Tab-separated table of C-alpha atoms in Angstrom:
chain	number	residue	atom	x	y	z
A	50	MET	CA	18.285	29.419	22.435
A	51	THR	CA	19.706	31.116	25.712
A	52	LEU	CA	22.075	33.364	25.825
A	53	SER	CA	23.967	35.179	28.991
A	54	THR	CA	27.268	36.905	28.862
A	55	GLY	CA	29.347	37.603	32.526
A	56	LEU	CA	33.092	38.475	33.202
A	57	LEU	CA	34.876	35.529	34.983
A	58	TYR	CA	38.516	35.690	37.527
A	59	VAL	CA	40.580	32.932	35.942
A	60	THR	CA	43.235	31.980	37.922
A	61	ASP	CA	45.666	29.248	36.602
A	62	SER	CA	45.114	30.505	32.806
A	63	ALA	CA	41.603	28.101	32.912
A	64	PHE	CA	37.874	27.674	33.678
A	65	TRP	CA	35.567	25.176	33.562
A	66	ILE	CA	32.858	23.451	32.348
A	67	THR	CA	31.389	21.522	35.452
A	68	GLU	CA	28.058	19.816	36.886
A	69	PRO	CA	27.081	18.909	39.985
A	70	THR	CA	28.002	15.227	39.829
A	71	SER	CA	31.815	16.133	38.225
A	72	GLU	CA	35.258	16.478	39.582
A	73	VAL	CA	37.694	18.931	37.601
A	74	VAL	CA	40.525	17.934	36.854
A	75	GLN	CA	42.831	20.598	37.089
A	76	GLY	CA	46.209	20.895	35.033
A	77	ALA	CA	44.361	19.039	32.087
A	78	GLY	CA	45.305	20.208	28.855
A	79	ALA	CA	49.181	19.632	27.623
A	80	GLY	CA	48.494	18.946	23.740
A	81	GLY	CA	45.323	18.590	22.504
A	82	ASN	CA	43.557	20.979	20.496
A	83	GLY	CA	44.869	23.429	22.564
A	84	LEU	CA	41.724	25.054	23.556
A	85	ILE	CA	39.343	22.183	25.480
A	86	TRP	CA	39.624	18.956	27.445
A	87	VAL	CA	36.746	17.260	28.257
A	88	GLY	CA	36.572	14.978	31.154
A	89	HIS	CA	33.397	12.804	32.782
A	90	GLY	CA	30.796	15.491	33.169
A	91	SER	CA	33.118	18.724	32.606
A	92	ALA	CA	35.728	20.276	30.597
A	93	THR	CA	38.871	22.674	31.311
A	94	ILE	CA	39.103	25.601	28.792
A	95	ALA	CA	42.542	27.049	28.323
A	96	THR	CA	42.909	30.548	28.505
A	97	GLY	CA	46.190	33.136	27.287
A	98	VAL	CA	46.168	34.980	30.803
A	99	ASN	CA	47.169	32.968	33.879
A	100	TYR	CA	45.311	35.361	36.711
A	101	GLY	CA	42.337	37.780	34.833
A	102	PRO	CA	39.263	38.799	33.913
A	103	VAL	CA	37.135	36.905	30.733
A	104	ARG	CA	34.665	37.413	29.051
A	105	VAL	CA	32.343	34.645	28.249
A	106	THR	CA	29.012	34.056	26.392
A	107	VAL	CA	27.102	30.595	26.680
A	108	ASP	CA	24.857	30.063	24.089
A	109	ALA	CA	22.633	26.926	24.543
A	110	ARG	CA	20.539	26.090	21.578
A	111	SER	CA	17.930	23.098	20.951
A	112	GLN	CA	20.103	21.925	18.077
A	113	GLU	CA	23.287	22.879	16.812
A	114	PRO	CA	23.710	26.789	15.353
A	115	SER	CA	25.228	28.167	12.204
A	116	LEU	CA	29.246	27.829	12.152
A	117	ASP	CA	30.816	31.606	12.119
A	118	LEU	CA	33.803	31.541	12.310
A	119	GLU	CA	34.612	35.256	11.450
A	120	ASP	CA	36.346	37.457	14.237
A	121	TRP	CA	37.252	34.127	16.015
A	122	GLU	CA	41.023	32.625	16.186
A	123	GLU	CA	40.175	29.353	17.428
A	124	VAL	CA	37.243	27.031	17.137
A	125	VAL	CA	37.041	23.386	18.925
A	126	GLU	CA	34.002	21.540	18.762
A	127	VAL	CA	33.872	18.425	20.883
A	128	SER	CA	31.260	15.788	22.446
A	129	ILE	CA	30.543	15.883	26.394
A	130	HIS	CA	28.222	14.045	28.145
A	131	PHE	CA	25.774	15.221	31.266
A	132	GLU	CA	23.913	14.041	34.100
A	133	THR	CA	22.268	16.858	34.898
A	134	ASP	CA	20.668	19.440	33.462
A	135	GLU	CA	22.449	21.842	35.804
A	136	ALA	CA	26.382	22.119	33.826
A	137	ASP	CA	27.622	25.775	34.165
A	138	LEU	CA	30.996	27.721	34.197
A	139	GLU	CA	33.348	27.769	36.984
A	140	SER	CA	36.627	29.138	37.870
A	141	MET	CA	38.634	29.300	40.994
A	142	GLY	CA	38.168	33.341	41.142
A	143	GLY	CA	34.632	33.260	40.417
A	144	ALA	CA	32.322	35.152	38.802
A	145	ILE	CA	32.854	39.080	38.626
A	146	GLU	CA	29.652	40.209	38.924
A	147	GLU	CA	28.065	40.846	42.171
A	148	GLU	CA	25.216	38.315	41.442
A	149	PRO	CA	26.613	36.387	38.531
A	150	GLN	CA	24.514	35.133	35.585
A	151	GLU	CA	23.709	31.382	35.332
A	152	MET	CA	25.525	29.732	32.467
A	153	PRO	CA	23.263	26.162	31.995
A	154	LEU	CA	25.091	24.680	28.734
A	155	SER	CA	22.838	21.458	29.648
A	156	ALA	CA	19.606	22.806	29.432
A	157	ALA	CA	17.693	20.243	27.459
A	158	GLY	CA	18.873	17.820	30.041
A	159	PRO	CA	20.475	14.624	31.217
A	160	GLY	CA	22.612	13.314	28.075
A	161	TRP	CA	24.857	13.915	24.377
A	162	TYR	CA	26.089	17.822	24.087
A	163	ARG	CA	28.302	18.756	21.509
A	164	LEU	CA	30.286	22.254	22.759
A	165	ARG	CA	31.659	24.657	20.300
A	166	VAL	CA	34.095	26.773	21.907
A	167	HIS	CA	35.147	30.105	20.043
A	168	ALA	CA	38.296	32.309	21.747
A	169	ARG	CA	40.152	35.618	20.458
A	170	GLY	CA	42.447	37.501	22.545
A	171	ARG	CA	44.518	34.849	24.026
A	172	ASP	CA	47.840	36.015	22.428
A	173	GLU	CA	46.793	39.138	24.253
A	174	GLY	CA	45.793	37.373	27.532
A	175	ALA	CA	49.239	35.368	27.746
A	176	GLU	CA	51.713	38.566	26.818
A	177	ALA	CA	50.057	40.116	29.943
A	178	ILE	CA	50.182	37.004	32.160
A	179	ASP	CA	48.372	39.010	34.587
A	180	ILE	CA	45.267	41.169	34.682
A	181	ASP	CA	43.964	43.250	36.664
A	182	ILE	CA	40.587	42.349	38.055
A	183	ASP	CA	39.177	45.890	37.174
A	184	ALA	CA	40.539	46.036	33.941
A	185	ASP	CA	38.575	45.160	30.653
A	186	PRO	CA	39.086	42.043	29.610
A	187	VAL	CA	41.373	40.923	26.450
A	188	GLU	CA	39.776	37.900	26.126
A	189	GLU	CA	36.790	36.363	24.920
A	190	TYR	CA	34.559	33.482	24.683
A	191	LEU	CA	31.874	31.804	23.310
A	192	ILE	CA	30.377	28.594	24.031
A	193	GLN	CA	27.400	27.129	22.113
A	194	SER	CA	25.914	24.131	23.064
A	195	TRP	CA	23.093	21.618	21.908
A	196	PRO	CA	22.137	17.909	22.272
A	197	THR	CA	23.414	15.858	20.163
A	198	PRO	CA	24.915	12.426	20.272
A	199	GLN	CA	28.599	11.660	20.877
A	200	ALA	CA	30.761	12.555	17.543
A	201	PRO	CA	34.850	12.998	16.885
A	202	GLU	CA	36.356	16.474	17.651
A	203	ILE	CA	36.188	18.610	14.976
A	204	ARG	CA	38.876	21.881	14.881
A	205	HIS	CA	37.349	24.463	12.800
A	206	LYS	CA	40.087	27.406	13.329
A	207	THR	CA	43.458	26.973	15.354
A	208	THR	CA	45.155	30.278	14.549
A	209	ASP	CA	46.191	32.299	17.930
A	210	THR	CA	50.079	31.406	19.276
A	211	HIS	CA	48.801	30.480	22.637
A	212	GLY	CA	46.858	27.496	21.147
A	213	ALA	CA	49.766	26.686	18.891
A	214	GLU	CA	51.897	26.407	22.146
A	215	VAL	CA	49.522	24.595	24.086
A	216	ARG	CA	48.720	21.845	21.362
A	217	ALA	CA	53.002	21.403	21.020
A	218	ARG	CA	53.070	20.292	24.980
A	219	THR	CA	53.521	16.405	25.194
């Protein structure tokens, strides 16, 4: 298990999971599950806050962790294929720490992975719109990853208003 936590400065209501061989598609995310959209070697995670800090914890595992829905407002699980062992988090605003921690999501090497993304505080972030870089984040994310064959998306929990609004977009 590899557990890393850090602060990202979000711009344009999103941050990404990327690897060096992928291209991030900005603006992805109209409709869908309201939280994460997967592309080739990358994924976009929708935030409530347009500009501001968010706290992100990455929990890379060798096998599926137990499901914990307590204290989370949105929990969605998707499959993604990585071509390298270098998938990491990225945002246009970058990491807030002077020396950001690496948050490897594909540590077990190339292949299919499952991403279970947990979110809370997106309604508060959407209400605030912009949060100063020095302020405490109101949004928090937990991203669990583990190698496993491709499987259909699972929406474990979808209870925040922001997610409902994103899902309603066509």
